[in-house]
Short mmCIF file of C-alpha atoms and ligand atoms in Angstrom, two decimals:
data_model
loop_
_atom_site.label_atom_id
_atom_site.label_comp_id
_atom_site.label_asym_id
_atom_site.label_seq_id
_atom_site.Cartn_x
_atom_site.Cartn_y
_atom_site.Cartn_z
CA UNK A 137 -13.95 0.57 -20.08
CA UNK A 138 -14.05 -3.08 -20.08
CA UNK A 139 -14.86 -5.11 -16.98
CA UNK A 140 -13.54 -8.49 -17.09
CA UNK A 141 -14.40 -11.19 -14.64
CA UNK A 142 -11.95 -14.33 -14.86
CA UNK A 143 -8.58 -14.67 -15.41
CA UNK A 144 -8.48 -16.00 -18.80
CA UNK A 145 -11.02 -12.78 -20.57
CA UNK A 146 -7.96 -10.51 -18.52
CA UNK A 147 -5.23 -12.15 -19.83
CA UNK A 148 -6.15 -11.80 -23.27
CA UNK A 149 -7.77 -8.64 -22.69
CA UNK A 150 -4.21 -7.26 -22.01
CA UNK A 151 -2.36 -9.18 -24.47
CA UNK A 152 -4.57 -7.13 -26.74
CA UNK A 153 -3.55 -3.72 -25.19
CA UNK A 154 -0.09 -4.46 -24.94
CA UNK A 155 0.73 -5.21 -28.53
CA UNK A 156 -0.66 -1.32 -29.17
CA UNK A 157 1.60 -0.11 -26.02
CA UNK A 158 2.63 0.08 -22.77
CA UNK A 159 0.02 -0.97 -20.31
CA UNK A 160 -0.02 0.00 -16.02
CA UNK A 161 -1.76 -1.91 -13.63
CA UNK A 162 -3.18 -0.19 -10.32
CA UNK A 163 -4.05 -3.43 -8.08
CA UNK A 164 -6.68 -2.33 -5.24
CA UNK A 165 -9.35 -4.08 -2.85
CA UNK A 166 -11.89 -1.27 -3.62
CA UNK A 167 -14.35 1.16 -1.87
CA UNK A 168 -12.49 3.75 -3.95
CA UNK A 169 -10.84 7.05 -2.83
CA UNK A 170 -8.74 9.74 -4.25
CA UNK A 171 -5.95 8.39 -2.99
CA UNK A 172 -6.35 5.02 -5.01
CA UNK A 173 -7.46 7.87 -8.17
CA UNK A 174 -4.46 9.31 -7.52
CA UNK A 175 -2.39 6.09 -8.72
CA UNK A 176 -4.91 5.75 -11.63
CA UNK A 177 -4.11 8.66 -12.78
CA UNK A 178 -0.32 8.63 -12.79
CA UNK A 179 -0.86 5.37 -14.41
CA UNK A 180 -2.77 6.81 -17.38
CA UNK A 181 0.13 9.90 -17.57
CA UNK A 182 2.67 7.06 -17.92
CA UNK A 183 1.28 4.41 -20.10
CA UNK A 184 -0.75 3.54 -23.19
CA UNK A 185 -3.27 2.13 -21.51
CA UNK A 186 -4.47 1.53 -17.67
CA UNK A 187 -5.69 -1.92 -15.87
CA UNK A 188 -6.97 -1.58 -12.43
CA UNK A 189 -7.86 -4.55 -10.62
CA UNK A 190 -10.39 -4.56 -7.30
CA UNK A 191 -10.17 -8.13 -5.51
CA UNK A 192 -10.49 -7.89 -1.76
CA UNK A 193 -8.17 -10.74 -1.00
CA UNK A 194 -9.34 -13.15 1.32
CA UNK A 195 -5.65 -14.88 2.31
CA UNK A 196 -4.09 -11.47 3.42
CA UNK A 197 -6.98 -11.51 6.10
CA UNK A 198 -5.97 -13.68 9.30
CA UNK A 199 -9.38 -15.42 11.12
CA UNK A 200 -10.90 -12.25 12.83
CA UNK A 201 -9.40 -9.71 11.12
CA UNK A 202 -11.99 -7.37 8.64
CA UNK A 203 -12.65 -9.65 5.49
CA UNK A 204 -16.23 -9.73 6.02
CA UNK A 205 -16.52 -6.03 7.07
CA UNK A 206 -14.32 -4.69 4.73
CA UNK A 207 -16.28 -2.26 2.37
CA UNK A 208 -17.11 -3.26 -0.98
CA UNK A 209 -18.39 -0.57 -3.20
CA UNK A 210 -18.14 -2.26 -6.97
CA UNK A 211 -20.92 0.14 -8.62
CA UNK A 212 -19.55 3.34 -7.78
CA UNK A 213 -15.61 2.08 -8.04
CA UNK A 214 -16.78 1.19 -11.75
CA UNK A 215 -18.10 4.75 -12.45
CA UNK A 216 -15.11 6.28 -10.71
CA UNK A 217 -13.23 4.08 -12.92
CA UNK A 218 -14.84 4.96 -16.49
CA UNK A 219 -14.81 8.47 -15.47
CA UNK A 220 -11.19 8.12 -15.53
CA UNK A 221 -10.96 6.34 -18.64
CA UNK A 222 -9.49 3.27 -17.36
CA UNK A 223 -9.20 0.68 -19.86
CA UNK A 224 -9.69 -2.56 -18.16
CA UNK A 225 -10.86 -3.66 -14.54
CA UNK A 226 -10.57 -6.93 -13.63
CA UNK A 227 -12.91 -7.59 -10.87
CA UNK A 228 -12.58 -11.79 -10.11
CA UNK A 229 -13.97 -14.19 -7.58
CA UNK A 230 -12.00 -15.73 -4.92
CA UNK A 231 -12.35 -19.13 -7.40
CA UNK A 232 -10.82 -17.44 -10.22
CA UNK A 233 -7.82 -16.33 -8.52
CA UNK A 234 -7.59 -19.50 -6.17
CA UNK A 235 -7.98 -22.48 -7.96
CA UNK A 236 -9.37 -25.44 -6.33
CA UNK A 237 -6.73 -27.13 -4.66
CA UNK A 238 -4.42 -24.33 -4.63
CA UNK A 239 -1.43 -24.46 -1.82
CA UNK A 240 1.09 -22.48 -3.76
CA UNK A 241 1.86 -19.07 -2.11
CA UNK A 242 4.75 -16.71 -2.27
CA UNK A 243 6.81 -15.95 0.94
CA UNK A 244 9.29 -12.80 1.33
CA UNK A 245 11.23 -13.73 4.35
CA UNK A 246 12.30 -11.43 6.87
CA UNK A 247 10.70 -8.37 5.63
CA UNK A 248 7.05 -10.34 5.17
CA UNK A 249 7.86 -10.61 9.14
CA UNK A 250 8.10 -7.16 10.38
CA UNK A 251 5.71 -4.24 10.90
CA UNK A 252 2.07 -4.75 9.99
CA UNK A 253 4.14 -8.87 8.90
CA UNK A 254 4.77 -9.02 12.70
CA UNK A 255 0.57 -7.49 13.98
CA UNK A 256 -0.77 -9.56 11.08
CA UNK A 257 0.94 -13.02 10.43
CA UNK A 258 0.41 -14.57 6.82
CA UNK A 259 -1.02 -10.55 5.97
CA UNK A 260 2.10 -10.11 3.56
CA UNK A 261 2.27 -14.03 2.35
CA UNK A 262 -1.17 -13.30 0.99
CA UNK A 263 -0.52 -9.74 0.05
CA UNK A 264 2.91 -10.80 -2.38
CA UNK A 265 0.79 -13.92 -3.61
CA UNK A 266 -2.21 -11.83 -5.24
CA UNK A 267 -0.37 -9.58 -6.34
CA UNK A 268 2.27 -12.28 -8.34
CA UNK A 269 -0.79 -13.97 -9.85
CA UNK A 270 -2.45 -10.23 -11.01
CA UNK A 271 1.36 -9.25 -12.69
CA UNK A 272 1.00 -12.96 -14.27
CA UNK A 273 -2.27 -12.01 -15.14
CA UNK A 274 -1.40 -8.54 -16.57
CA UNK A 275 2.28 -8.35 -18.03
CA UNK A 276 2.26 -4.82 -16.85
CA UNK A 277 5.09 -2.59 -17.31
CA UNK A 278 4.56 -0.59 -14.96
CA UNK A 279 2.78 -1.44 -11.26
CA UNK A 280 1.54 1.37 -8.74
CA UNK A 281 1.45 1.40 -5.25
CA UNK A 282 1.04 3.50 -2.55
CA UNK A 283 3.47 4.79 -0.06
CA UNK A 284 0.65 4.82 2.27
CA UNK A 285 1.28 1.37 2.91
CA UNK A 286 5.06 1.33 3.20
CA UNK A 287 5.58 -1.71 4.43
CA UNK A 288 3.83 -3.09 1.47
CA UNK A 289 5.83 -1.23 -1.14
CA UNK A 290 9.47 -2.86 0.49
CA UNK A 291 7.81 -6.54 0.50
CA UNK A 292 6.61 -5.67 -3.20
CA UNK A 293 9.89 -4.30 -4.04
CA UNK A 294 11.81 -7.61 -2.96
CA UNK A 295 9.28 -9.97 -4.41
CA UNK A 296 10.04 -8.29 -8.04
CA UNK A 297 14.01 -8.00 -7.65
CA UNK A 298 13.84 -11.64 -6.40
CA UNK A 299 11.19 -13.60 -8.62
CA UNK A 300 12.55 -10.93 -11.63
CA UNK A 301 9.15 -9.96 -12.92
CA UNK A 302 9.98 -7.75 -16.09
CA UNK A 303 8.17 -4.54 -14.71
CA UNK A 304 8.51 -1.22 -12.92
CA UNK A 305 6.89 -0.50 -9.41
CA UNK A 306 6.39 2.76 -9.24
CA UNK A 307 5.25 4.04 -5.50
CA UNK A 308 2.53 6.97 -5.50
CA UNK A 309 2.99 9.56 -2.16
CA UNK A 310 -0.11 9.12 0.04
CA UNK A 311 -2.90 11.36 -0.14
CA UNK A 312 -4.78 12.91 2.99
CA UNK A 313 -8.20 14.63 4.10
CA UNK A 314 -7.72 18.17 4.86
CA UNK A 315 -7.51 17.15 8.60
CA UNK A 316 -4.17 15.45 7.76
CA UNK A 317 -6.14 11.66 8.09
CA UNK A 318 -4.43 9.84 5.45
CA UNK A 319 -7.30 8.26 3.42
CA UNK A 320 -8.35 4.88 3.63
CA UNK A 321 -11.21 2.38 2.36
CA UNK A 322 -11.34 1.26 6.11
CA UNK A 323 -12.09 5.15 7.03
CA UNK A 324 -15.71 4.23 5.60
CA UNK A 325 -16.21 2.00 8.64
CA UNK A 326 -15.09 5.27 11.20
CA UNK A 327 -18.19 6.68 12.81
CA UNK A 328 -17.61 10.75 13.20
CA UNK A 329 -16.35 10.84 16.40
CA UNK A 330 -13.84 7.98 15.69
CA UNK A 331 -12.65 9.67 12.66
CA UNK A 332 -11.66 13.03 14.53
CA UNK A 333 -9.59 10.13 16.90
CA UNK A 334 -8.15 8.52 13.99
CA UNK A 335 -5.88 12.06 13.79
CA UNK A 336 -4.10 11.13 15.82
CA UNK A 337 -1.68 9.28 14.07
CA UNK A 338 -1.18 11.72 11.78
CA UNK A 339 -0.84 13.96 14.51
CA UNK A 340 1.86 11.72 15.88
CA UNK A 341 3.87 11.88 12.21
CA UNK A 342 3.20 15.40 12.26
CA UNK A 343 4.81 15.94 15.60
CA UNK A 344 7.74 13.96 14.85
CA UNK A 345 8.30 15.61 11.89
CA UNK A 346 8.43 19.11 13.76
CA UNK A 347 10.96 17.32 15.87
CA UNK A 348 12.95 16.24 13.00
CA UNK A 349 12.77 19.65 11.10
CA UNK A 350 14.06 21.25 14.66
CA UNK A 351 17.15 19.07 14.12
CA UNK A 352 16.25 15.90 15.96
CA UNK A 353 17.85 12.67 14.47
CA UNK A 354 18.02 9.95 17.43
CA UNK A 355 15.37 7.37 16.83
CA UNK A 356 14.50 7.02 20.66
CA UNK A 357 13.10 10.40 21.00
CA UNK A 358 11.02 10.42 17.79
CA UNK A 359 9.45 7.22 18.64
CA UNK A 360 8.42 8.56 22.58
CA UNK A 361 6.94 11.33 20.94
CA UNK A 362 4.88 9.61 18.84
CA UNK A 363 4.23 6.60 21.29
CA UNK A 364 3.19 9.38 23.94
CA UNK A 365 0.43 11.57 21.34
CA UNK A 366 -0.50 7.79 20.08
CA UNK A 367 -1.37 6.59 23.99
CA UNK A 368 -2.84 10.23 25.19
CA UNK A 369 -5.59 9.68 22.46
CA UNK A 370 -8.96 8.41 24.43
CA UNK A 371 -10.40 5.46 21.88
CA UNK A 372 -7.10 4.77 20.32
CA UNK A 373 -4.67 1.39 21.02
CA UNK A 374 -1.49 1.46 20.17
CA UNK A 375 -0.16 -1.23 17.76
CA UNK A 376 3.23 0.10 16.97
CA UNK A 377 4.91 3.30 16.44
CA UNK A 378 8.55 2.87 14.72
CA UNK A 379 11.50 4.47 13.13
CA UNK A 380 12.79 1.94 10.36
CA UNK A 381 15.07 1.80 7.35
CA UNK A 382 12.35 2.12 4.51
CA UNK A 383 13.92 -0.35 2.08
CA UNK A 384 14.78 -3.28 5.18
CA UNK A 385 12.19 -2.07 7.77
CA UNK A 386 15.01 -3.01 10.76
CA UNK A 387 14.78 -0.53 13.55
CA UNK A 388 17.21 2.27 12.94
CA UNK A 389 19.21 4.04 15.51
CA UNK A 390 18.68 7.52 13.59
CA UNK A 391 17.26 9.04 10.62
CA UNK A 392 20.83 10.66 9.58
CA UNK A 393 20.35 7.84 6.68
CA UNK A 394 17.15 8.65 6.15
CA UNK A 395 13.79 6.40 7.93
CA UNK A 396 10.57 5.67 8.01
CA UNK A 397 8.11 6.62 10.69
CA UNK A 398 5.45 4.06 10.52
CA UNK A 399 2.63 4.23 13.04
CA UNK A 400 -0.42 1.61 13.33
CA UNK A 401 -3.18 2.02 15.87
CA UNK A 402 -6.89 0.49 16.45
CA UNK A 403 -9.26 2.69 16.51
CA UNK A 404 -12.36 1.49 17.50
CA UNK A 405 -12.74 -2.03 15.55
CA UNK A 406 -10.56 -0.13 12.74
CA UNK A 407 -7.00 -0.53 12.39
CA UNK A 408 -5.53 1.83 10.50
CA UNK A 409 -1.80 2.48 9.50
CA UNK A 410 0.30 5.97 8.61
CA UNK A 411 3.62 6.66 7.81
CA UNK A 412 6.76 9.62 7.19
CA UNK A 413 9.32 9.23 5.08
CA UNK A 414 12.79 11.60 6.37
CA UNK A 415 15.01 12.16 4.19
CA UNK A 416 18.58 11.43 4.83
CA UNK A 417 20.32 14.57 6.26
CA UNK A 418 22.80 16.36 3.64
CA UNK A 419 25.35 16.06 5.78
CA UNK A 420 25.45 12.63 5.78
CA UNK A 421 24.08 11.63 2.36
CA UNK A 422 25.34 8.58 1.06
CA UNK A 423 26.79 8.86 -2.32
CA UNK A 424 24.81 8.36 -5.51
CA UNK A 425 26.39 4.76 -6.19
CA UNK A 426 24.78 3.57 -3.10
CA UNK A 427 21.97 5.11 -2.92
CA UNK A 428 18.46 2.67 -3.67
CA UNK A 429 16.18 3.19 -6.29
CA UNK A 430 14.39 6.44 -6.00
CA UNK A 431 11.08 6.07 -4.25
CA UNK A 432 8.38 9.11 -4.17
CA UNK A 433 6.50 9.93 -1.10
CA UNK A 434 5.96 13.10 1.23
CA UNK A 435 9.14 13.30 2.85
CA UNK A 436 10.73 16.02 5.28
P1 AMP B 701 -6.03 -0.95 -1.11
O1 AMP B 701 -7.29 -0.87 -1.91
O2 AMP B 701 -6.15 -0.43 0.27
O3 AMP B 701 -5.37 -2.30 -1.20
O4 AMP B 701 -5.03 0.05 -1.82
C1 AMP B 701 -4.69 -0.10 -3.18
C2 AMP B 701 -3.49 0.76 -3.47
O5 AMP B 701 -3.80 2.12 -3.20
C3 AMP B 701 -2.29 0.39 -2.56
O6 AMP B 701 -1.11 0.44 -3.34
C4 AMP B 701 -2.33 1.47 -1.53
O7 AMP B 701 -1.06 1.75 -0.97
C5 AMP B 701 -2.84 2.67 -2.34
N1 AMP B 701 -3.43 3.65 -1.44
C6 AMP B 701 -4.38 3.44 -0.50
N2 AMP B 701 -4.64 4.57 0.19
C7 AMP B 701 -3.83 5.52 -0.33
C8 AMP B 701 -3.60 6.90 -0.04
N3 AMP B 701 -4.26 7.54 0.93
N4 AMP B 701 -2.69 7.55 -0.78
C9 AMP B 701 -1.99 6.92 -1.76
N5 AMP B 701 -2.16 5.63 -2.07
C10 AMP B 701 -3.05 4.93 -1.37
#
């Protein structure tokens, strides 16, 4: 594995790789986990070769939010990294990717507004403006994300339909403890006690989904029952608990379309974020024509 440190080494580094084959990035901020691994490996089962880049980006932080305690791990991500025989990571300073003077940014409106858009203003301006300069950077043909952070994956999703980058984004189903905790760099930063807490938004998308699989579709009742295991947890504050439509993220009436349950909660000085994709019901199905492209995550 090669570890490249500015922009111009990477962008010739993969020019190199690409004229052998296909090449997948796996963009990350580090402190890895299986669930990052997880999109490494699909990456290496679906292309020639496999970039991953780890660049905890400073302008999808607001003033006060985590930047300085977010968990930075670069020896043992590398070794991680090799052991997976990943090709390239491109681990840059904030200089490299923001140039002195820089003021360019990219903006998804509407969507970049909603969800963890609406808790954290500017999060998904600075989330779709790294991740435009690392698929300049790259050329990948393929990108992987995680459904994990759903809200993410439909602000991605318009950014490369609307700015036409020549790639796929392929979306990776989240990966969770044994306890059901969906895993998380920011988990490092749970002491015990608040990690047995942070089940409870699992717990929440868990309970919904029992409702669901017992035949409840209206959006009011799913989102009481998760609002009310959500609140009932001792060390846990709310930030929001909704049913949306996973490609708009607009509050949907019911889930007979299909939605996503996306829950975000505090807990302690740790936000965290979980979500549930349901399936549309058979019944009402729309048909193949107008259905969106396919995206892969746990479902019920
Ligand atoms: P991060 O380092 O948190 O920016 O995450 C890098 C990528 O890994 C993002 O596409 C995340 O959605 C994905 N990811 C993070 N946690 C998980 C998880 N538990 N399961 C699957 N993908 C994840």
């Amino acid at each position: 594995m090669k570890t490249l440190f500015t922009v111009r080494d990477m962008q010739a580094a993969c020019r190199s790789l690409r004229q052998t084959g296909s090449l997948g990035l796996v963009p990350t901020m580090g402190a890895l986990h299986d669930g990052h691994l997880s999109l490494v490996r699909r990456a290496a089962a679906e292309n020639d070769a496999v970039a991953v880049s780890i660049f905890v980006n400073p302008t999808q932080f607001a003033p006060g939010e985590d930047y300085d305690a977010y968990p930075r791990r670069l020896a043992e991500d590398g070794a991680k990294l090799e052991a997976e025989g990943v090709d390239l990571l491109f681990t840059p300073s904030v200089e490299e990717m923001y140039p002195s003077g820089a003021t360019t940014f990219v903006e998804v409106a509407g969507l970049g507004d909603r969800l963890d858009g609406a808790s954290r203003p500017g999060h998904f301006r600075g989330v779709a403006t790294v991740v435009a300069k690392l698929f300049h950077i790259v050329h990948p043909d393929r990108a992987y994300f995680g459904q994990k952070d759903a809200a993410q994956v439909a602000v991605l999703r318009a950014m490369v339909r609307d700015l036409l980058f020549p790639l796929q984004l392929v979306v990776c189903p989240i990966v969770r403890e044994p306890s059901g905790l969906a895993m998380s760099s920011r988990n490092l930063n749970l002491s015990a006690a608040e990690r047995d807490r942070a089940g409870a938004l699992s717990g929440a998308l868990q309970t919904a989904a029992r409702l669901v699989r017992d035949g409840e579709t209206g959006a009011a009742a799913l989102r009481v029952a998760m609002l009310s295991q959500l609140s009932s947890e001792d060390g846990v504050r709310l930030d929001y608990a909704e049913v949306v439509h996973p490609e708009t993220l607009l509050p949907v009436a019911d889930t007979l379309q299909g939605a996503l349950l996306a829950v975000a909660a505090w807990v302690g000085q740790t936000r965290l974020i979980d979500n549930l994709l349901v399936e549309a019901s058979s019944a009402e199905r729309p048909q193949p024509a107008s259905l969106p492209e396919p995206i892969e995550e746990m479902h019920v």
